[in-house]
Tab-separated table of C-alpha atoms and ligand atoms in Angstrom:
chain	number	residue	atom	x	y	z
A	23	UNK	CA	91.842	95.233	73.108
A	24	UNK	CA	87.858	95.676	73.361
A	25	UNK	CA	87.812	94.744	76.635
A	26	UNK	CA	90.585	97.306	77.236
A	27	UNK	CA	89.215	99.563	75.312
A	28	UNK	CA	85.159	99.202	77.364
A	29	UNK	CA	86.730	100.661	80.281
A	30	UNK	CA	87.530	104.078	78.950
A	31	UNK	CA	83.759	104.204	76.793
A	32	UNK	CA	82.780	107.626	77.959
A	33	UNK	CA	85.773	109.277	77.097
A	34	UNK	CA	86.148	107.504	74.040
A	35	UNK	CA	82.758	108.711	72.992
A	36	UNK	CA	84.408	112.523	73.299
A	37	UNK	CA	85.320	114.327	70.669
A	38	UNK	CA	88.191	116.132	72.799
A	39	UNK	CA	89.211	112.419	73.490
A	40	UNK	CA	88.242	110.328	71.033
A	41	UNK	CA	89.460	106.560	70.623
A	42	UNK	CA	93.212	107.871	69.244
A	43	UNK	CA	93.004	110.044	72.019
A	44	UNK	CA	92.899	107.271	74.284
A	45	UNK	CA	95.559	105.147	72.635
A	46	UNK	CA	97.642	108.043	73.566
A	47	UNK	CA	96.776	107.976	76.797
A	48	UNK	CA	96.995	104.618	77.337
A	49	UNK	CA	100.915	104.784	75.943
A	50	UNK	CA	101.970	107.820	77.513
A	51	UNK	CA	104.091	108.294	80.686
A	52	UNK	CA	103.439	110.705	83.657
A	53	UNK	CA	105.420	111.820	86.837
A	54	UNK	CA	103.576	113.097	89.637
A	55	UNK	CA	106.007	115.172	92.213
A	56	UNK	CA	104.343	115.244	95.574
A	57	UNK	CA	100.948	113.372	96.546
A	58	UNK	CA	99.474	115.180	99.145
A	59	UNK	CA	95.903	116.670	98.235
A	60	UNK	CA	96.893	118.124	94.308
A	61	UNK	CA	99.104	114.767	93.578
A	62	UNK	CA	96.512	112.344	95.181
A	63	UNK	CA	93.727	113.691	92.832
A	64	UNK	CA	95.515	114.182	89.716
A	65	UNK	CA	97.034	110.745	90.279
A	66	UNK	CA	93.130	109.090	90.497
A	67	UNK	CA	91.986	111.065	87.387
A	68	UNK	CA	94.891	109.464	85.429
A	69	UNK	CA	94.926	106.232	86.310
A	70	UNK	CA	91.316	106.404	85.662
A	71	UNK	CA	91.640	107.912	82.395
A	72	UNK	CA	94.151	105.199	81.209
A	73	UNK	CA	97.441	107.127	81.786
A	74	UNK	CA	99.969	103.968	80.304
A	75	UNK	CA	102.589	104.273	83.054
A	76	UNK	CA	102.282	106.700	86.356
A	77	UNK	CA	105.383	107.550	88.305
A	78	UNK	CA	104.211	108.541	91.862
A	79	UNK	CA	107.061	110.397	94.295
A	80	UNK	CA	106.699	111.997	97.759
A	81	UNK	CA	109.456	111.976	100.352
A	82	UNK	CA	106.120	111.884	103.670
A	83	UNK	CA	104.209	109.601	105.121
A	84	UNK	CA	100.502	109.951	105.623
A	85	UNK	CA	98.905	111.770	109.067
A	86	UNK	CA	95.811	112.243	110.119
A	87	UNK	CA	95.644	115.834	109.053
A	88	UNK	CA	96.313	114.780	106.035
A	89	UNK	CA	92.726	112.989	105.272
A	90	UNK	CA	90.784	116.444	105.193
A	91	UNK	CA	92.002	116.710	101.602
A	92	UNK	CA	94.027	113.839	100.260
A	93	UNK	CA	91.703	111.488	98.846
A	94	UNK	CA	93.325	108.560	98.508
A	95	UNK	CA	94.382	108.432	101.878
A	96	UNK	CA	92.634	106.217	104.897
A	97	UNK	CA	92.788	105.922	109.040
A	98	UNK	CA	95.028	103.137	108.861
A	99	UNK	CA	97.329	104.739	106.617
A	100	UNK	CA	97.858	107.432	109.581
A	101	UNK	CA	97.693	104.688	112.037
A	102	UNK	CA	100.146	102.540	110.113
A	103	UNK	CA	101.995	105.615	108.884
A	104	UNK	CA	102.582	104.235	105.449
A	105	UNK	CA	104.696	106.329	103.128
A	106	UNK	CA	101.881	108.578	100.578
A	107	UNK	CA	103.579	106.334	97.221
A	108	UNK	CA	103.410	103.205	98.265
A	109	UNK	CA	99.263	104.059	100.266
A	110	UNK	CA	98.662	106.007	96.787
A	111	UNK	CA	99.657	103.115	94.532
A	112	UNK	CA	98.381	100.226	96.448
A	113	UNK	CA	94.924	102.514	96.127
A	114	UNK	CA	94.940	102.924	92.408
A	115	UNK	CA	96.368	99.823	91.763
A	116	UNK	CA	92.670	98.452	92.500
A	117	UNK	CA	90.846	101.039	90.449
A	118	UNK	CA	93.556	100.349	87.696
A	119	UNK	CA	94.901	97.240	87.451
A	120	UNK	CA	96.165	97.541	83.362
A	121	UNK	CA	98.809	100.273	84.122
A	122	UNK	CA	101.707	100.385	85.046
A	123	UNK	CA	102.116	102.275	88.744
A	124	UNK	CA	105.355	103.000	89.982
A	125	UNK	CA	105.301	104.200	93.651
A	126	UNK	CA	109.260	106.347	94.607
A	127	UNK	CA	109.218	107.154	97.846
A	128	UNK	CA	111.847	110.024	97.745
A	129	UNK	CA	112.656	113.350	98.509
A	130	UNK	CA	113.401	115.475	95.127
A	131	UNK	CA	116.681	116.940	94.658
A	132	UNK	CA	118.966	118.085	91.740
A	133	UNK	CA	120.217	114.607	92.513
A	134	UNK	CA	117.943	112.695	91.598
A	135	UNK	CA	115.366	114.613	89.416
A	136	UNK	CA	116.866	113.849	86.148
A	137	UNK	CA	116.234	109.831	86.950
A	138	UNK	CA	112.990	110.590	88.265
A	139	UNK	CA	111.383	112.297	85.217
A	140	UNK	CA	113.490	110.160	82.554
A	141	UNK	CA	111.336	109.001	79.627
A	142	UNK	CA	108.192	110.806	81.269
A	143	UNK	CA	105.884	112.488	78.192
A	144	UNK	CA	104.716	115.108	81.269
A	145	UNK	CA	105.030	116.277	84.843
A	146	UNK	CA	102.557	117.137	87.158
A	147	UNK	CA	103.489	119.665	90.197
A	148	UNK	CA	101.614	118.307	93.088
A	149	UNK	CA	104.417	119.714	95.785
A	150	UNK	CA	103.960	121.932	98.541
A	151	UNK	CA	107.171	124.173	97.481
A	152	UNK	CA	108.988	126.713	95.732
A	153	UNK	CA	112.063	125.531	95.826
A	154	UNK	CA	110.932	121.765	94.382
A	155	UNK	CA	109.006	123.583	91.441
A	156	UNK	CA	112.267	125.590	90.397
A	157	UNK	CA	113.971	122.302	90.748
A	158	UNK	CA	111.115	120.737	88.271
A	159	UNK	CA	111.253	124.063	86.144
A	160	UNK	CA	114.808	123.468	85.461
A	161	UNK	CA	115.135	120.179	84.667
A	162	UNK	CA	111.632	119.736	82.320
A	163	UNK	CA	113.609	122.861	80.610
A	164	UNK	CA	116.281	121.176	79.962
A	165	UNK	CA	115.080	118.152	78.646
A	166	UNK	CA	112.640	119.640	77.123
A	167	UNK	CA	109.280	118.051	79.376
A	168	UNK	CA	106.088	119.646	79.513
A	169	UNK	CA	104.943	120.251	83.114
A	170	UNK	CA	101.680	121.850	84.549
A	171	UNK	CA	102.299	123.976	87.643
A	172	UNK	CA	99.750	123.861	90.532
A	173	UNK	CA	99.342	125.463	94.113
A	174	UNK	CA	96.752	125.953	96.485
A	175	UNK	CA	97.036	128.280	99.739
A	176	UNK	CA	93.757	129.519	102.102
A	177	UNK	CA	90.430	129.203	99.414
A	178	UNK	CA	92.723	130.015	96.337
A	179	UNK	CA	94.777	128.401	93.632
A	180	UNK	CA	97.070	128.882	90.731
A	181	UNK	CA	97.593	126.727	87.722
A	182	UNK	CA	99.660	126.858	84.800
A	183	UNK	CA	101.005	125.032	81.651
A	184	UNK	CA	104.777	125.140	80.992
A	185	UNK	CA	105.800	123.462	77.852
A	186	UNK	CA	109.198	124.467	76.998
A	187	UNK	CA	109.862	126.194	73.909
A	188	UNK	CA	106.426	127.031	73.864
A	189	UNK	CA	104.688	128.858	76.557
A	190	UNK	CA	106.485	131.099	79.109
A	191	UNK	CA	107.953	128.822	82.062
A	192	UNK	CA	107.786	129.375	86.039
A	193	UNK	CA	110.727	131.717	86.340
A	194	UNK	CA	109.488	134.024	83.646
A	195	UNK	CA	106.460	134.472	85.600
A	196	UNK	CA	108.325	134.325	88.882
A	197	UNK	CA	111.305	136.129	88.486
A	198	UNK	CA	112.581	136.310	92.073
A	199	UNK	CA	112.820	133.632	94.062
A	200	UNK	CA	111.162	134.521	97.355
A	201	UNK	CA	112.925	134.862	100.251
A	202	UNK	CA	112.192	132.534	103.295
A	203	UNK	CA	109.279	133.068	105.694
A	204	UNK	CA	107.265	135.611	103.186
A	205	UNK	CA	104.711	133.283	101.254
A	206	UNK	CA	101.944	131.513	103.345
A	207	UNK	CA	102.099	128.030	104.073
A	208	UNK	CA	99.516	125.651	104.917
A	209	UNK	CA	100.171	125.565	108.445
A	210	UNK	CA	99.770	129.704	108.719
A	211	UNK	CA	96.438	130.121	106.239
A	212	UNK	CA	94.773	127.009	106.467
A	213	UNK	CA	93.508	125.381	103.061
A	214	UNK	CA	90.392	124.605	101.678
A	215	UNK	CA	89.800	120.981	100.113
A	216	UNK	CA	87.845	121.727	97.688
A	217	UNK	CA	89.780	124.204	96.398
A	218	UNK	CA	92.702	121.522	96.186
A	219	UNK	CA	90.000	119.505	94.123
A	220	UNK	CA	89.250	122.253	91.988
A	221	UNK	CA	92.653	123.207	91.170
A	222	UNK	CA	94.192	119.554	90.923
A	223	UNK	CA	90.983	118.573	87.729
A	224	UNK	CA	92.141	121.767	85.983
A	225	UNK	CA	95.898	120.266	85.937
A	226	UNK	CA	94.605	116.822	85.350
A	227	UNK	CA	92.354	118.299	82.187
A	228	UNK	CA	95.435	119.857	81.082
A	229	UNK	CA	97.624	116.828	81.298
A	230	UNK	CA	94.960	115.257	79.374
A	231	UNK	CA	95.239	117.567	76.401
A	232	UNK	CA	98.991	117.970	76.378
A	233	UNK	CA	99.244	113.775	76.627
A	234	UNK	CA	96.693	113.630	73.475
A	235	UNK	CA	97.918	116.325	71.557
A	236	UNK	CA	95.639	118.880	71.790
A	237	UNK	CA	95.437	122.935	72.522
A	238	UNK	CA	96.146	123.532	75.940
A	239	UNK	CA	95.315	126.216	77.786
A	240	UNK	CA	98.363	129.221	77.244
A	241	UNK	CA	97.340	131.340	80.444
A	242	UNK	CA	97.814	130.931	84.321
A	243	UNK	CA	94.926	130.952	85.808
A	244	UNK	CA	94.045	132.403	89.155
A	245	UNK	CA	90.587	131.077	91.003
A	246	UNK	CA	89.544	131.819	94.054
A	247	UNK	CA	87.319	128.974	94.320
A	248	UNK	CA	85.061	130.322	97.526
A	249	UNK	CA	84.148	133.252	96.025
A	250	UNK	CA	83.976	131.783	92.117
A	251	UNK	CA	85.965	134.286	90.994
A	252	UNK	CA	88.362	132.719	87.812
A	253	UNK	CA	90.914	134.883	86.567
A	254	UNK	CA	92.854	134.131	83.580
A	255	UNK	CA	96.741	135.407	83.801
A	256	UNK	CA	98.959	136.056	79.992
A	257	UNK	CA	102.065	135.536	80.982
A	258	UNK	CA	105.428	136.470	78.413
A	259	UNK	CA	107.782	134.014	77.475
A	260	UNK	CA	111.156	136.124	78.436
A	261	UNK	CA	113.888	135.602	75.958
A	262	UNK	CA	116.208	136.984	79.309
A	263	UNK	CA	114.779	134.381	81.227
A	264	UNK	CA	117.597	132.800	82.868
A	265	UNK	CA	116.269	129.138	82.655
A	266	UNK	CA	114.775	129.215	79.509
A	267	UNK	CA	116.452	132.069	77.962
A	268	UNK	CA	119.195	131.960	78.758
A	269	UNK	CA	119.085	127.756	80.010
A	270	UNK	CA	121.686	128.523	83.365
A	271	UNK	CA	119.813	125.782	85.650
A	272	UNK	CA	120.573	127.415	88.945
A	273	UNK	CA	117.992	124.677	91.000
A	274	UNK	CA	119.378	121.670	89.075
A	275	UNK	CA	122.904	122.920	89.209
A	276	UNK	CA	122.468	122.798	92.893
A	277	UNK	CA	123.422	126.318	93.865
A	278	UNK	CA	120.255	126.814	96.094
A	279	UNK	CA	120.361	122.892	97.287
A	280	UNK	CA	122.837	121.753	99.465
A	281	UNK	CA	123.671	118.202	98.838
A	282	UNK	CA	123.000	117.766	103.135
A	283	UNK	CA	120.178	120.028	103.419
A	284	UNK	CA	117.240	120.929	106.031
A	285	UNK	CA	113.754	121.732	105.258
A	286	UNK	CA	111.168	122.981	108.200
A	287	UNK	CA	108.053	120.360	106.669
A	288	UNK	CA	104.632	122.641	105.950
A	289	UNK	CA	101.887	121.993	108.546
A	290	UNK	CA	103.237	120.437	111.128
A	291	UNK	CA	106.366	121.461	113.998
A	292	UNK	CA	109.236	118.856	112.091
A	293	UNK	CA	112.088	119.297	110.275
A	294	UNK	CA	113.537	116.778	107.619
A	295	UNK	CA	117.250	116.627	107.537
A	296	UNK	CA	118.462	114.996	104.018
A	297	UNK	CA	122.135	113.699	103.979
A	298	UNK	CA	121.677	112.487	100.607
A	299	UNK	CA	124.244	109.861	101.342
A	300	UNK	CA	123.733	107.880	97.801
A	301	UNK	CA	123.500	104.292	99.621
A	302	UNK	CA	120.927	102.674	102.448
A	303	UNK	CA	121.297	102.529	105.698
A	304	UNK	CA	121.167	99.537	108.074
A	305	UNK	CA	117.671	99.772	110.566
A	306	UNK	CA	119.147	96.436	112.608
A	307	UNK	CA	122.635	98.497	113.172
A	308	UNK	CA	121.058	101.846	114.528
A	309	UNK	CA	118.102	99.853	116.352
A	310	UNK	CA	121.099	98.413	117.919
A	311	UNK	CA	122.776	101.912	118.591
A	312	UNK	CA	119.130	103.642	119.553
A	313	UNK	CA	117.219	100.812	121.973
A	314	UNK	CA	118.789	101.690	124.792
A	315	UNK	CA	118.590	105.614	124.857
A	316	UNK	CA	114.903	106.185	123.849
A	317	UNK	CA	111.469	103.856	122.457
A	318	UNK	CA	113.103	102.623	118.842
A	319	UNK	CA	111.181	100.315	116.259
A	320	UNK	CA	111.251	99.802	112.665
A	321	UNK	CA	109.816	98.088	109.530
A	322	UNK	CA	110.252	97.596	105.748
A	323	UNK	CA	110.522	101.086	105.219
A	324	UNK	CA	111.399	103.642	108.433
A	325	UNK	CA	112.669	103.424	111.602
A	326	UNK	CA	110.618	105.387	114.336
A	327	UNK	CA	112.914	106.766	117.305
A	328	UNK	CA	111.527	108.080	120.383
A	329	UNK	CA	113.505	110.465	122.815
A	330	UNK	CA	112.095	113.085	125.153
A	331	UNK	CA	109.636	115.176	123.257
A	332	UNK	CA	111.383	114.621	119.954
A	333	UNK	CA	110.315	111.133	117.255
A	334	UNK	CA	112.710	110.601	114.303
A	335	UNK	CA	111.797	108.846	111.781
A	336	UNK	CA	114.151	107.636	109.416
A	337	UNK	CA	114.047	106.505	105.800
A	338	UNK	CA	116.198	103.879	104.137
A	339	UNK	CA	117.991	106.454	102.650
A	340	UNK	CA	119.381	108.097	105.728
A	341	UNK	CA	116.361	110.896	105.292
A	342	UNK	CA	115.347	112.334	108.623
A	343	UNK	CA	112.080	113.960	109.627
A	344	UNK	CA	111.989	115.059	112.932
A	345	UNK	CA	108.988	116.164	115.119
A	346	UNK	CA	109.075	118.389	118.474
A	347	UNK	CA	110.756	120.872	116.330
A	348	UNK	CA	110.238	123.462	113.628
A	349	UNK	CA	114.203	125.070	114.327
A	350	UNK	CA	116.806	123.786	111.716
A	351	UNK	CA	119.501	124.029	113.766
A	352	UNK	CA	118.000	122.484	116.596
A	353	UNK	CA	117.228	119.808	114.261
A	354	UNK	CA	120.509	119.207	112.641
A	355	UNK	CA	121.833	119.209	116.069
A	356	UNK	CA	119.486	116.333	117.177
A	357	UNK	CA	120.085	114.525	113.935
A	358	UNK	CA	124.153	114.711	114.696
A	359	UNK	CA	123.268	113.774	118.193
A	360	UNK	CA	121.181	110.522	117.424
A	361	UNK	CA	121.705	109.705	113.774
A	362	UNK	CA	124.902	110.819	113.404
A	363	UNK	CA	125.787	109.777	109.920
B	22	ZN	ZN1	111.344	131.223	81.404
């Protein structure tokens, strides 16, 4: 247990932290939704700090865009285009080798959210959308899971600390959910990395507290990270809050989700179509289908599909992305086309 316990010396020797501190730590449980540039650094500072057992999910696989920000990304990753888990847990697995890291390499839905954060002590929001942090919202509400909220657009960020019961939770502060096309995404404003850095430590500090027992932090905050301007945020815990108010779970009861739904992907011209068939699909039967209509290949985990100006890649699951694209329909039309499940 010394030897275990060397390793985290320097936060040990904090009196935030302390040695029962890091026992905590050490047999606590964390999800991290989405590991782009938020979940990859949150994801390091845990497993650093000691973080028992880290749950790691993200439907993508990495690009080379991706490397301006995401830290625990590499070249070959891109090159190989190995899905962000399984890079981001082979990664930590080296700086870490006493905890337990669980790479799921799936797309969040009201489906499968409630497995996902089972048994977790917190969530951390590392996703690039509304719609998946309402889905989060709902479902750490109901099971009563604290979560820490965190988004980054441009040279700004937002953070916040939802524990339910507690502290006011994302759809008090949000009430309506906005409507398509209005809020920025990275592929219209751009985003800064260190801002993504900046924003991701203050959720990671946060987790830190929450996992140890600690006072957290009861405001949003707002920083604008290029011009060092930090701006705390009170926000009121709504007893007419209709998730926890009144605890109607509109995101996990599905009534936004279709259960075979579309998404146009932020930052790049692709769409991911998501049957959500419940079972895995066969790469040798629809190499067999594909190799003579376009370039096909496949591996462990995707199958790569080739045609025109359009590349599918397909997940075990029967979860789509395709590129050439940013039109749903034109997408769901290809998919029915090609895929056709
Ligand atoms: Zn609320």
């Amino acid at each position: 247990m010394r030897g275990k316990m060397n390793r985290y010396e320097k936060h040990i020797l904090l009196k935030e932290i302390g040695k029962k501190g890091q026992e905590k730590l050490l047999s606590s449980r964390v999800a991290i939704i989405g590991c782009g540039g938020l979940g990859s650094v949150i994801a390091t500072n845990l497993a650093r700090a000691g973080v028992g057992e880290i749950r790691i999910v993200d439907r993508d696989y990495v690009e080379i865009d991706n490397l301006q920000r995401q830290i625990l990304f590499e070249e070959e990753d891109a090159e190989k285009r190995v899905p962000k888990a399984i890079s981001a847990v082979e990664k930590l697995r080296k700086v870490n080798s006493e905890i337990n890291l669980v790479p799921i390499v799936e797309d969040v839905s009201p489906l499968n959210i409630e497995k996902i954060i089972k048994g977790v002590d917190a969530v951390a929001d590392g996703t690039d959308n509304m719609e998946t942090r309402f889905l989060i919202n709902d479902a750490c509400i109901k099971y009563s899971i604290p979560w820490v909220y965190g988004a980054v657009i441009g040279v700004e960020g937002m953070t916040m600390n939802i524990l339910p019961g507690k502290t006011a939770c994302l759809r008090c502060f949000i009430k309506n959910i906005p409507s398509p096309g209005i809020l920025p995404t990275c592929e219209t404003a751009g985003i800064l990395n260190t801002a993504v850095n900046v924003i991701a430590s203050i959720q990671s500090t946060e987790l830190i507290k929450i996992l140890t027992g600690k006072k957290f932090r009861r405001e949003a905050i707002h920083f604008d990270v290029w011009h060092g301007i930090f701006t705390p945020i009170k926000v009121k815990k709504l007893s007419s809050c209709i998730s926890c108010g009144r605890k109607i779970f509109e995101f996990l009861d599905g009534k936004y989700t279709k259960y075979t739904d579309s998404t146009v992907l932020c930052g790049r011209k692709a769409v991911q179509i998501n049957p959500n068939l419940g079972k895995e699909i066969s790469f040798e039967v629809l190499y067999e289908k594909l190799k003579d209509i376009g370039n096909v290949e496949f591996n462990e985990y995707m199958l790569r599909f080739h045609k025109d100006k359009y590349e599918f890649i397909v997940f075990k699951n029967g979860r789509t992305i395709i590129k050439g694209t940013g039109d749903k329909n034109r997408a769901k039309s290809l998919y029915a086309r090609y895929i056709g499940f």
